[in-house]
């Protein structure tokens, strides 16, 4: 909707104006972040308020309702950071803050994930505690299968099981650091990438060299992840590229799926390139150039041309909080095919070999939280459904500790999942896990959609005690 007085209206950065959504589904409040001129026509980079940044786009004035234009408030200024270094290391890499090309190579990745059109605010992770359920670590709960209607549900649980308290101060160690948006990192800087047989539109800012940001397409070698400026450069590079799979040790192979372990110190350049690529699809991550404290686990599909990167996760060599994942990503062409859960399942298989319980680095992104909640729910329900009544016909009993030990999922995550599923009921002075027929059928349908699973017999890996190593 363009006002006839359009020429008299001053459109500047910081203006708020309704913009017609790309699917034509109504107007949405937006903020103008930047302005450019292309072929004599002005385009405006807008952020849809309360929507994820990956939906931001360049729009012409014709898609704006200028009758409802609001000029920016003078007392509100967007802070612009000075050029800094960029980090490595859950579905996301935090926004690197740099106004020019990165220092001598890409960064190390941190926490996060991709997001749908949902509120921009990071969902707070639910920290279920033993106290919130009134359970001791060893307190047993009876499992009631296929019922759920006739109990007096005097639940002593918080009503809002999705509300979670964020840590008051950010961690200053590992891969989580404080992250603040600035005008540079709020805008996508790469238009399109060619990666193997795919051409992909990036979702977020990534600090690639500035000379590449003006190109219509940036080319990335799918084997060594080197970035190039043209198809001809890529062609020449592939003729002499020594890689046909990620560097490091292949520690898992089943059918066409392989997983390679990459040490961030021994294969620094590959790790840095991986972090730069991941940052294109992960928000709320910070990039550092130090990848030494991290291990990267790259999942690949194999064919006669080589090993093609599907996704990866990173983890700290030493984590005081027992995080088994720092950053996790499935590349867009392979999403919604079960690879996300496969990566999560693999991270817990490593925790089982280490005889530890693990958890992803918090806070999780909204898609990261959905993926983990889905995995935790299916894994815990699988355990509960395998339990049978004893010989005397009594209902089976299980403790939080036992579920945690069987799955390697941390106790807090087990409790938060049971709360989220509304499985715990207070009945006659004790807590009972109640599974309805509907929940059982939902679980069976969900498991039927997971044809790919990790086979522990195909995992050949011996964990290292990094605390005893003088050098990484």
CSV table of C-alpha atoms in Angstrom, one decimal:
chain,number,residue,atom,x,y,z
A,1,UNK,CA,0.0,0.0,0.0
A,2,UNK,CA,1.8,3.1,-1.2
A,3,UNK,CA,0.6,6.5,-0.2
A,4,UNK,CA,0.4,9.2,-2.9
A,5,UNK,CA,2.5,11.4,-0.7
A,6,UNK,CA,5.2,8.8,-0.8
A,7,UNK,CA,7.8,11.2,-2.1
A,8,UNK,CA,7.3,13.4,1.0
A,9,UNK,CA,7.7,10.5,3.4
A,10,UNK,CA,11.3,10.1,4.7
A,11,UNK,CA,12.2,6.4,5.0
A,12,UNK,CA,15.4,6.1,7.1
A,13,UNK,CA,17.0,3.3,9.1
A,14,UNK,CA,15.2,2.7,12.3
A,15,UNK,CA,11.7,3.5,10.9
A,16,UNK,CA,8.9,1.2,11.9
A,17,UNK,CA,6.3,0.4,9.2
A,18,UNK,CA,3.9,-2.4,8.3
A,19,UNK,CA,5.1,-4.6,5.5
A,20,UNK,CA,3.1,-7.1,3.4
A,21,UNK,CA,4.3,-10.6,4.2
A,22,UNK,CA,5.9,-12.5,1.2
A,23,UNK,CA,3.1,-15.0,1.1
A,24,UNK,CA,0.5,-12.2,0.9
A,25,UNK,CA,-0.9,-13.2,4.3
A,26,UNK,CA,-1.5,-9.8,5.7
A,27,UNK,CA,0.7,-7.0,7.1
A,28,UNK,CA,3.3,-7.3,9.8
A,29,UNK,CA,5.1,-4.6,11.9
A,30,UNK,CA,8.7,-4.3,10.7
A,31,UNK,CA,11.8,-2.2,11.3
A,32,UNK,CA,14.0,-0.8,8.5
A,33,UNK,CA,17.6,-1.8,9.2
A,34,UNK,CA,19.4,-0.7,6.0
A,35,UNK,CA,18.7,0.9,2.6
A,36,UNK,CA,20.4,0.3,-0.7
A,37,UNK,CA,19.8,1.2,-4.4
A,38,UNK,CA,19.7,-1.4,-7.1
A,39,UNK,CA,19.3,-0.5,-10.7
A,40,UNK,CA,18.0,2.9,-9.8
A,41,UNK,CA,15.4,1.5,-7.3
A,42,UNK,CA,15.6,1.7,-3.6
A,43,UNK,CA,15.4,-1.5,-1.5
A,44,UNK,CA,14.9,-1.7,2.3
A,45,UNK,CA,16.3,-4.4,4.5
A,46,UNK,CA,13.5,-5.0,7.1
A,47,UNK,CA,13.2,-7.1,10.2
A,48,UNK,CA,9.8,-8.5,11.0
A,49,UNK,CA,9.2,-7.7,14.7
A,50,UNK,CA,8.7,-10.8,16.9
A,51,UNK,CA,9.8,-13.0,14.0
A,52,UNK,CA,13.1,-14.8,13.6
A,53,UNK,CA,15.9,-13.0,11.9
A,54,UNK,CA,16.2,-15.6,9.2
A,55,UNK,CA,12.9,-14.2,7.7
A,56,UNK,CA,14.4,-10.7,7.3
A,57,UNK,CA,14.6,-9.6,3.6
A,58,UNK,CA,15.0,-6.7,1.2
A,59,UNK,CA,11.7,-5.3,0.1
A,60,UNK,CA,10.6,-2.4,-2.2
A,61,UNK,CA,8.5,0.5,-1.0
A,62,UNK,CA,5.5,-1.0,-2.7
A,63,UNK,CA,5.2,-3.6,0.0
A,64,UNK,CA,5.0,-1.0,2.8
A,65,UNK,CA,2.0,0.8,4.3
A,66,UNK,CA,3.4,4.3,4.5
A,67,UNK,CA,0.3,5.7,6.1
A,68,UNK,CA,1.3,3.9,9.4
A,69,UNK,CA,5.0,4.8,9.2
A,70,UNK,CA,6.7,5.6,12.6
A,71,UNK,CA,9.9,7.5,12.6
A,72,UNK,CA,12.7,6.2,14.9
A,73,UNK,CA,12.8,7.6,18.4
A,74,UNK,CA,15.7,9.9,18.9
A,75,UNK,CA,16.7,8.5,22.3
A,76,UNK,CA,17.0,4.9,21.0
A,77,UNK,CA,20.2,4.1,19.3
A,78,UNK,CA,21.4,0.8,18.0
A,79,UNK,CA,24.8,0.1,19.5
A,80,UNK,CA,27.4,-0.6,16.9
A,81,UNK,CA,30.3,-2.8,18.0
A,82,UNK,CA,33.8,-2.2,17.1
A,83,UNK,CA,35.4,-4.9,15.0
A,84,UNK,CA,36.2,-7.9,17.2
A,85,UNK,CA,37.3,-11.4,16.8
A,86,UNK,CA,34.7,-14.0,16.2
A,87,UNK,CA,33.8,-18.6,18.6
A,88,UNK,CA,33.4,-22.4,17.7
A,89,UNK,CA,31.2,-24.7,19.3
A,90,UNK,CA,23.5,-26.2,20.0
A,91,UNK,CA,21.7,-26.0,16.6
A,92,UNK,CA,23.3,-22.5,16.3
A,93,UNK,CA,26.5,-20.5,16.2
A,94,UNK,CA,26.4,-17.1,18.0
A,95,UNK,CA,26.6,-14.0,15.9
A,96,UNK,CA,30.1,-13.0,15.1
A,97,UNK,CA,30.7,-9.3,15.4
A,98,UNK,CA,33.1,-7.9,12.9
A,99,UNK,CA,32.7,-5.0,10.4
A,100,UNK,CA,35.4,-6.3,8.0
A,101,UNK,CA,36.9,-9.5,6.8
A,102,UNK,CA,37.8,-11.9,9.7
A,103,UNK,CA,41.3,-12.0,11.0
A,104,UNK,CA,43.4,-14.9,9.6
A,105,UNK,CA,40.7,-17.5,9.2
A,106,UNK,CA,37.3,-18.4,10.5
A,107,UNK,CA,36.2,-18.9,14.0
A,108,UNK,CA,35.2,-21.5,16.5
A,109,UNK,CA,31.5,-22.3,17.0
A,110,UNK,CA,29.2,-21.9,20.0
A,111,UNK,CA,25.6,-22.9,21.0
A,112,UNK,CA,22.3,-22.3,19.2
A,113,UNK,CA,20.0,-23.4,16.2
A,114,UNK,CA,17.8,-22.4,13.4
A,115,UNK,CA,14.4,-20.9,14.0
A,116,UNK,CA,10.9,-20.7,12.4
A,117,UNK,CA,8.6,-17.7,12.3
A,118,UNK,CA,8.4,-17.6,16.1
A,119,UNK,CA,9.2,-14.9,18.6
A,120,UNK,CA,12.8,-13.6,18.4
A,121,UNK,CA,13.2,-14.0,22.1
A,122,UNK,CA,15.3,-17.1,23.0
A,123,UNK,CA,13.1,-19.7,24.7
A,124,UNK,CA,14.3,-20.3,28.2
A,125,UNK,CA,15.3,-23.8,29.0
A,126,UNK,CA,13.3,-25.6,31.6
A,127,UNK,CA,15.5,-26.7,34.5
A,128,UNK,CA,13.4,-29.5,36.1
A,129,UNK,CA,14.7,-30.3,39.6
A,130,UNK,CA,14.2,-33.2,41.9
A,131,UNK,CA,12.7,-30.8,44.4
A,132,UNK,CA,10.1,-29.6,42.0
A,133,UNK,CA,8.6,-33.1,42.0
A,134,UNK,CA,9.2,-33.9,45.6
A,135,UNK,CA,11.3,-36.9,44.6
A,136,UNK,CA,14.6,-38.2,45.9
A,137,UNK,CA,17.1,-39.3,43.3
A,138,UNK,CA,16.2,-42.9,44.1
A,139,UNK,CA,12.5,-42.4,44.6
A,140,UNK,CA,10.7,-45.0,42.5
A,141,UNK,CA,7.6,-44.2,40.5
A,142,UNK,CA,5.1,-46.8,39.3
A,143,UNK,CA,4.4,-46.9,35.6
A,144,UNK,CA,0.8,-47.3,34.6
A,145,UNK,CA,0.4,-48.3,31.0
A,146,UNK,CA,-2.7,-47.6,28.9
A,147,UNK,CA,-4.9,-45.7,31.4
A,148,UNK,CA,-4.9,-42.3,32.8
A,149,UNK,CA,-8.5,-41.3,33.3
A,150,UNK,CA,-9.3,-42.3,36.9
A,151,UNK,CA,-6.6,-40.8,39.0
A,152,UNK,CA,-7.0,-37.9,41.5
A,153,UNK,CA,-4.5,-35.6,39.9
A,154,UNK,CA,-3.2,-33.7,42.9
A,155,UNK,CA,-0.1,-32.7,41.0
A,156,UNK,CA,2.4,-30.7,43.0
A,157,UNK,CA,4.0,-29.4,39.8
A,158,UNK,CA,4.4,-26.0,38.4
A,159,UNK,CA,1.4,-25.2,36.1
A,160,UNK,CA,3.6,-23.7,33.5
A,161,UNK,CA,6.1,-26.4,32.7
A,162,UNK,CA,7.5,-24.5,29.8
A,163,UNK,CA,8.6,-21.5,31.9
A,164,UNK,CA,12.3,-21.7,32.5
A,165,UNK,CA,14.7,-19.4,34.3
A,166,UNK,CA,17.6,-18.2,32.3
A,167,UNK,CA,21.0,-18.0,34.1
A,168,UNK,CA,21.5,-14.5,35.6
A,169,UNK,CA,25.0,-14.2,34.2
A,170,UNK,CA,26.4,-15.7,31.0
A,171,UNK,CA,29.1,-18.4,31.2
A,172,UNK,CA,32.5,-17.1,30.5
A,173,UNK,CA,34.0,-20.4,29.7
A,174,UNK,CA,33.6,-23.1,27.1
A,175,UNK,CA,31.6,-22.1,24.0
A,176,UNK,CA,29.0,-19.9,25.5
A,177,UNK,CA,29.8,-16.2,25.7
A,178,UNK,CA,27.8,-13.1,26.0
A,179,UNK,CA,26.3,-12.1,22.7
A,180,UNK,CA,24.8,-8.7,21.7
A,181,UNK,CA,23.3,-7.8,18.4
A,182,UNK,CA,24.6,-4.9,16.4
A,183,UNK,CA,23.5,-3.4,13.1
A,184,UNK,CA,26.1,-5.4,11.2
A,185,UNK,CA,25.4,-8.9,12.5
A,186,UNK,CA,21.6,-8.4,12.3
A,187,UNK,CA,21.7,-8.5,8.5
A,188,UNK,CA,22.4,-11.4,6.3
A,189,UNK,CA,25.6,-10.7,4.3
A,190,UNK,CA,25.7,-13.7,1.9
A,191,UNK,CA,23.0,-13.9,-0.8
A,192,UNK,CA,23.5,-17.5,-1.9
A,193,UNK,CA,26.0,-20.4,-1.5
A,194,UNK,CA,26.7,-23.3,-3.8
A,195,UNK,CA,27.6,-26.3,-1.7
A,196,UNK,CA,28.1,-29.6,-3.6
A,197,UNK,CA,24.9,-30.1,-5.7
A,198,UNK,CA,22.9,-27.7,-3.6
A,199,UNK,CA,22.3,-24.0,-3.8
A,200,UNK,CA,21.2,-22.7,-0.5
A,201,UNK,CA,20.0,-19.3,0.8
A,202,UNK,CA,21.7,-18.5,4.1
A,203,UNK,CA,19.6,-17.6,7.1
A,204,UNK,CA,22.0,-15.4,9.2
A,205,UNK,CA,25.2,-13.3,9.2
A,206,UNK,CA,28.5,-15.1,9.0
A,207,UNK,CA,31.8,-13.2,9.0
A,208,UNK,CA,33.2,-14.4,5.7
A,209,UNK,CA,35.7,-12.0,4.0
A,210,UNK,CA,34.0,-8.8,2.9
A,211,UNK,CA,34.9,-9.1,-0.7
A,212,UNK,CA,32.7,-12.3,-0.9
A,213,UNK,CA,29.6,-10.6,0.5
A,214,UNK,CA,28.9,-8.6,-2.7
A,215,UNK,CA,28.9,-11.6,-5.0
A,216,UNK,CA,25.6,-13.1,-6.1
A,217,UNK,CA,26.9,-16.6,-5.2
A,218,UNK,CA,29.6,-17.8,-2.9
A,219,UNK,CA,31.1,-21.2,-3.7
A,220,UNK,CA,32.2,-23.6,-1.0
A,221,UNK,CA,34.0,-26.9,-1.5
A,222,UNK,CA,31.9,-29.6,0.1
A,223,UNK,CA,34.9,-31.6,1.1
A,224,UNK,CA,37.4,-29.2,2.6
A,225,UNK,CA,34.9,-26.3,3.1
A,226,UNK,CA,37.2,-23.8,1.5
A,227,UNK,CA,35.2,-20.7,0.2
A,228,UNK,CA,35.8,-19.4,-3.3
A,229,UNK,CA,34.5,-16.5,-5.4
A,230,UNK,CA,33.5,-18.2,-8.7
A,231,UNK,CA,32.4,-21.5,-10.2
A,232,UNK,CA,35.7,-21.6,-12.3
A,233,UNK,CA,37.8,-21.2,-9.1
A,234,UNK,CA,35.8,-24.1,-7.5
A,235,UNK,CA,36.3,-26.2,-10.6
A,236,UNK,CA,40.1,-25.7,-10.5
A,237,UNK,CA,40.1,-26.3,-6.7
A,238,UNK,CA,38.2,-29.6,-7.0
A,239,UNK,CA,40.7,-30.9,-9.5
A,240,UNK,CA,43.5,-30.7,-6.9
A,241,UNK,CA,41.5,-30.9,-3.6
A,242,UNK,CA,43.0,-33.8,-1.5
A,243,UNK,CA,39.9,-34.3,0.6
A,244,UNK,CA,37.0,-36.7,-0.2
A,245,UNK,CA,35.8,-36.8,3.4
A,246,UNK,CA,36.3,-34.7,6.6
A,247,UNK,CA,39.8,-35.0,8.1
A,248,UNK,CA,40.2,-37.0,11.3
A,249,UNK,CA,39.1,-40.5,12.4
A,250,UNK,CA,36.1,-42.3,11.0
A,251,UNK,CA,34.6,-43.8,14.2
A,252,UNK,CA,31.2,-44.9,12.9
A,253,UNK,CA,30.0,-46.5,9.7
A,254,UNK,CA,26.6,-48.1,9.0
A,255,UNK,CA,25.2,-48.5,5.5
A,256,UNK,CA,25.8,-45.1,3.8
A,257,UNK,CA,26.2,-43.1,7.1
A,258,UNK,CA,29.7,-42.3,8.5
A,259,UNK,CA,30.8,-40.1,11.3
A,260,UNK,CA,34.2,-38.5,11.6
A,261,UNK,CA,35.8,-37.0,14.7
A,262,UNK,CA,37.8,-33.8,14.0
A,263,UNK,CA,40.2,-32.4,16.6
A,264,UNK,CA,39.9,-28.6,16.6
A,265,UNK,CA,43.6,-28.3,17.3
A,266,UNK,CA,44.9,-30.8,14.8
A,267,UNK,CA,42.6,-29.7,12.0
A,268,UNK,CA,42.2,-26.0,12.8
A,269,UNK,CA,41.5,-24.7,9.3
A,270,UNK,CA,38.8,-27.3,8.6
A,271,UNK,CA,37.2,-26.6,12.0
A,272,UNK,CA,37.2,-22.9,11.4
A,273,UNK,CA,35.7,-23.3,7.9
A,274,UNK,CA,33.0,-25.5,9.4
A,275,UNK,CA,32.2,-22.9,12.0
A,276,UNK,CA,31.9,-20.2,9.3
A,277,UNK,CA,29.5,-22.4,7.3
A,278,UNK,CA,27.5,-23.3,10.4
A,279,UNK,CA,27.1,-19.6,11.4
A,280,UNK,CA,25.1,-19.1,8.1
A,281,UNK,CA,22.3,-21.2,9.6
A,282,UNK,CA,22.7,-20.6,13.3
A,283,UNK,CA,21.8,-17.5,15.3
A,284,UNK,CA,22.7,-16.7,18.9
A,285,UNK,CA,26.2,-18.1,18.4
A,286,UNK,CA,29.5,-16.3,18.8
A,287,UNK,CA,32.5,-17.2,16.7
A,288,UNK,CA,36.1,-17.4,18.0
A,289,UNK,CA,39.2,-18.2,16.1
A,290,UNK,CA,40.3,-20.7,18.8
A,291,UNK,CA,38.9,-24.1,17.9
A,292,UNK,CA,41.5,-26.0,20.1
A,293,UNK,CA,39.1,-26.8,23.0
A,294,UNK,CA,36.6,-28.5,20.7
A,295,UNK,CA,36.0,-31.8,19.0
A,296,UNK,CA,33.7,-31.8,15.9
A,297,UNK,CA,31.7,-34.8,14.9
A,298,UNK,CA,30.7,-34.6,11.2
A,299,UNK,CA,28.0,-36.9,9.8
A,300,UNK,CA,28.3,-37.8,6.1
A,301,UNK,CA,26.4,-39.6,3.4
A,302,UNK,CA,28.6,-41.8,1.3
A,303,UNK,CA,28.4,-42.4,-2.5
A,304,UNK,CA,30.8,-43.1,-5.4
A,305,UNK,CA,31.9,-39.4,-5.4
A,306,UNK,CA,32.9,-39.3,-1.7
A,307,UNK,CA,31.5,-38.3,1.6
A,308,UNK,CA,28.9,-35.5,1.7
A,309,UNK,CA,28.5,-33.5,4.8
A,310,UNK,CA,25.0,-33.8,6.3
A,311,UNK,CA,25.5,-32.1,9.7
A,312,UNK,CA,27.7,-32.0,12.7
A,313,UNK,CA,27.9,-31.3,16.4
A,314,UNK,CA,30.7,-30.0,18.5
A,315,UNK,CA,31.6,-30.6,22.1
A,316,UNK,CA,34.2,-29.3,24.5
A,317,UNK,CA,37.1,-31.6,25.3
A,318,UNK,CA,36.5,-30.8,28.9
A,319,UNK,CA,33.2,-29.6,30.2
A,320,UNK,CA,32.7,-28.7,33.8
A,321,UNK,CA,28.9,-28.9,33.3
A,322,UNK,CA,29.0,-32.3,31.5
A,323,UNK,CA,27.7,-30.8,28.2
A,324,UNK,CA,27.8,-33.5,25.5
A,325,UNK,CA,27.0,-31.0,22.7
A,326,UNK,CA,28.1,-27.4,22.3
A,327,UNK,CA,26.7,-26.7,18.8
A,328,UNK,CA,24.6,-28.9,16.6
A,329,UNK,CA,23.4,-28.3,13.0
A,330,UNK,CA,21.8,-30.3,10.2
A,331,UNK,CA,22.4,-28.5,6.8
A,332,UNK,CA,19.1,-27.3,5.3
A,333,UNK,CA,19.0,-29.8,2.3
A,334,UNK,CA,19.0,-32.7,4.9
A,335,UNK,CA,16.6,-31.3,7.4
A,336,UNK,CA,13.3,-33.1,8.1
A,337,UNK,CA,14.8,-36.4,7.1
A,338,UNK,CA,15.7,-37.7,10.6
A,339,UNK,CA,19.4,-36.6,10.6
A,340,UNK,CA,18.8,-34.2,13.5
A,341,UNK,CA,17.7,-36.9,15.9
A,342,UNK,CA,20.4,-39.2,14.5
A,343,UNK,CA,23.1,-36.6,15.5
A,344,UNK,CA,21.5,-36.2,19.0
A,345,UNK,CA,21.3,-40.0,19.4
A,346,UNK,CA,24.9,-40.3,18.4
A,347,UNK,CA,26.0,-37.7,21.0
A,348,UNK,CA,24.3,-39.8,23.7
A,349,UNK,CA,25.9,-43.0,22.4
A,350,UNK,CA,29.3,-41.3,23.0
A,351,UNK,CA,28.1,-40.4,26.6
A,352,UNK,CA,27.2,-44.0,27.1
A,353,UNK,CA,30.7,-45.1,26.1
A,354,UNK,CA,32.1,-42.5,28.5
A,355,UNK,CA,29.7,-43.9,31.3
A,356,UNK,CA,28.4,-40.3,31.8
A,357,UNK,CA,25.1,-38.6,31.6
A,358,UNK,CA,25.1,-35.6,29.2
A,359,UNK,CA,23.0,-32.6,28.2
A,360,UNK,CA,23.2,-30.0,25.4
A,361,UNK,CA,24.6,-26.6,26.2
A,362,UNK,CA,21.9,-24.2,27.4
A,363,UNK,CA,20.0,-22.1,26.4
A,364,UNK,CA,18.7,-24.0,23.5
A,365,UNK,CA,17.3,-22.3,20.4
A,366,UNK,CA,13.6,-22.8,19.8
A,367,UNK,CA,14.2,-25.4,17.1
A,368,UNK,CA,17.0,-27.0,19.2
A,369,UNK,CA,14.6,-27.3,22.1
A,370,UNK,CA,11.9,-28.9,19.9
A,371,UNK,CA,14.4,-31.4,18.5
A,372,UNK,CA,15.8,-32.3,21.9
A,373,UNK,CA,12.3,-32.5,23.5
A,374,UNK,CA,11.2,-34.8,20.7
A,375,UNK,CA,14.3,-37.0,21.1
A,376,UNK,CA,14.0,-37.1,24.9
A,377,UNK,CA,10.3,-37.9,24.8
A,378,UNK,CA,10.7,-40.7,22.3
A,379,UNK,CA,13.7,-42.2,24.1
A,380,UNK,CA,12.1,-42.1,27.6
A,381,UNK,CA,8.7,-43.4,26.3
A,382,UNK,CA,10.6,-46.3,24.6
A,383,UNK,CA,12.1,-47.3,27.9
A,384,UNK,CA,8.7,-47.1,29.7
A,385,UNK,CA,6.9,-49.1,27.1
A,386,UNK,CA,9.5,-51.9,27.2
A,387,UNK,CA,8.8,-52.3,31.0
A,388,UNK,CA,6.4,-55.3,31.8
A,389,UNK,CA,4.6,-56.1,35.0
A,390,UNK,CA,6.3,-58.6,37.3
A,391,UNK,CA,5.2,-62.2,37.8
A,392,UNK,CA,2.7,-61.2,40.5
A,393,UNK,CA,1.1,-58.7,38.2
A,394,UNK,CA,2.3,-55.6,39.9
A,395,UNK,CA,2.9,-52.5,37.8
A,396,UNK,CA,6.6,-52.0,37.0
A,397,UNK,CA,8.5,-49.4,39.0
A,398,UNK,CA,11.4,-47.2,37.8
A,399,UNK,CA,13.4,-44.3,39.3
A,400,UNK,CA,14.6,-41.1,37.7
A,401,UNK,CA,18.2,-42.4,38.2
A,402,UNK,CA,17.4,-45.6,36.3
A,403,UNK,CA,16.0,-43.8,33.4
A,404,UNK,CA,19.0,-41.5,33.3
A,405,UNK,CA,21.4,-44.3,33.5
A,406,UNK,CA,19.7,-46.3,30.7
A,407,UNK,CA,19.6,-43.3,28.3
A,408,UNK,CA,22.5,-41.2,29.4
A,409,UNK,CA,20.1,-38.2,29.6
A,410,UNK,CA,20.7,-36.0,32.5
A,411,UNK,CA,18.2,-36.2,35.4
A,412,UNK,CA,17.0,-32.6,35.0
A,413,UNK,CA,16.2,-33.3,31.3
A,414,UNK,CA,14.4,-36.5,32.2
A,415,UNK,CA,12.2,-34.6,34.7
A,416,UNK,CA,11.5,-31.7,32.5
A,417,UNK,CA,10.5,-34.1,29.7
A,418,UNK,CA,8.1,-36.0,32.0
A,419,UNK,CA,6.6,-32.7,33.1
A,420,UNK,CA,6.3,-31.5,29.5
A,421,UNK,CA,4.4,-34.7,28.6
A,422,UNK,CA,2.2,-34.5,31.7
A,423,UNK,CA,3.0,-38.0,32.5
A,424,UNK,CA,3.5,-37.6,36.3
A,425,UNK,CA,0.5,-37.8,38.5
A,426,UNK,CA,0.2,-37.7,42.3
A,427,UNK,CA,-2.0,-40.5,43.4
A,428,UNK,CA,-2.6,-41.9,47.0
A,429,UNK,CA,0.6,-40.4,48.3
A,430,UNK,CA,2.9,-41.4,45.5
A,431,UNK,CA,4.0,-40.3,42.1
A,432,UNK,CA,2.8,-42.4,39.2
A,433,UNK,CA,3.8,-42.2,35.5
A,434,UNK,CA,0.6,-42.7,33.5
A,435,UNK,CA,0.6,-43.5,29.8
A,436,UNK,CA,-2.7,-43.3,27.9
A,437,UNK,CA,-3.5,-45.3,24.8
A,438,UNK,CA,-3.3,-42.1,22.8
A,439,UNK,CA,0.2,-41.4,24.0
A,440,UNK,CA,1.2,-45.0,23.2
A,441,UNK,CA,-0.2,-44.8,19.7
A,442,UNK,CA,1.5,-41.4,19.2
A,443,UNK,CA,4.8,-42.9,20.3
A,444,UNK,CA,4.4,-45.9,17.9
A,445,UNK,CA,3.7,-43.5,15.0
A,446,UNK,CA,6.7,-41.4,15.9
A,447,UNK,CA,9.1,-44.3,16.1
A,448,UNK,CA,7.8,-45.6,12.7
A,449,UNK,CA,9.0,-42.4,11.2
A,450,UNK,CA,12.6,-43.0,12.4
A,451,UNK,CA,13.9,-45.6,10.0
A,452,UNK,CA,17.5,-44.5,10.6
A,453,UNK,CA,18.9,-45.3,14.0
A,454,UNK,CA,22.4,-45.4,15.5
A,455,UNK,CA,23.7,-49.0,15.7
A,456,UNK,CA,26.1,-49.0,18.8
A,457,UNK,CA,27.9,-52.1,17.4
A,458,UNK,CA,29.2,-49.9,14.5
A,459,UNK,CA,30.7,-47.3,16.9
A,460,UNK,CA,34.5,-47.8,17.4
A,461,UNK,CA,35.7,-45.1,19.7
A,462,UNK,CA,37.7,-44.9,22.8
A,463,UNK,CA,37.3,-41.6,24.9
A,464,UNK,CA,40.4,-39.7,25.9
A,465,UNK,CA,41.0,-38.2,29.3
A,466,UNK,CA,41.8,-34.7,28.3
A,467,UNK,CA,42.4,-33.5,31.8
A,468,UNK,CA,45.6,-35.7,32.0
A,469,UNK,CA,47.0,-34.3,28.7
A,470,UNK,CA,49.5,-31.6,29.1
A,471,UNK,CA,48.8,-30.4,25.6
A,472,UNK,CA,45.8,-30.7,23.3
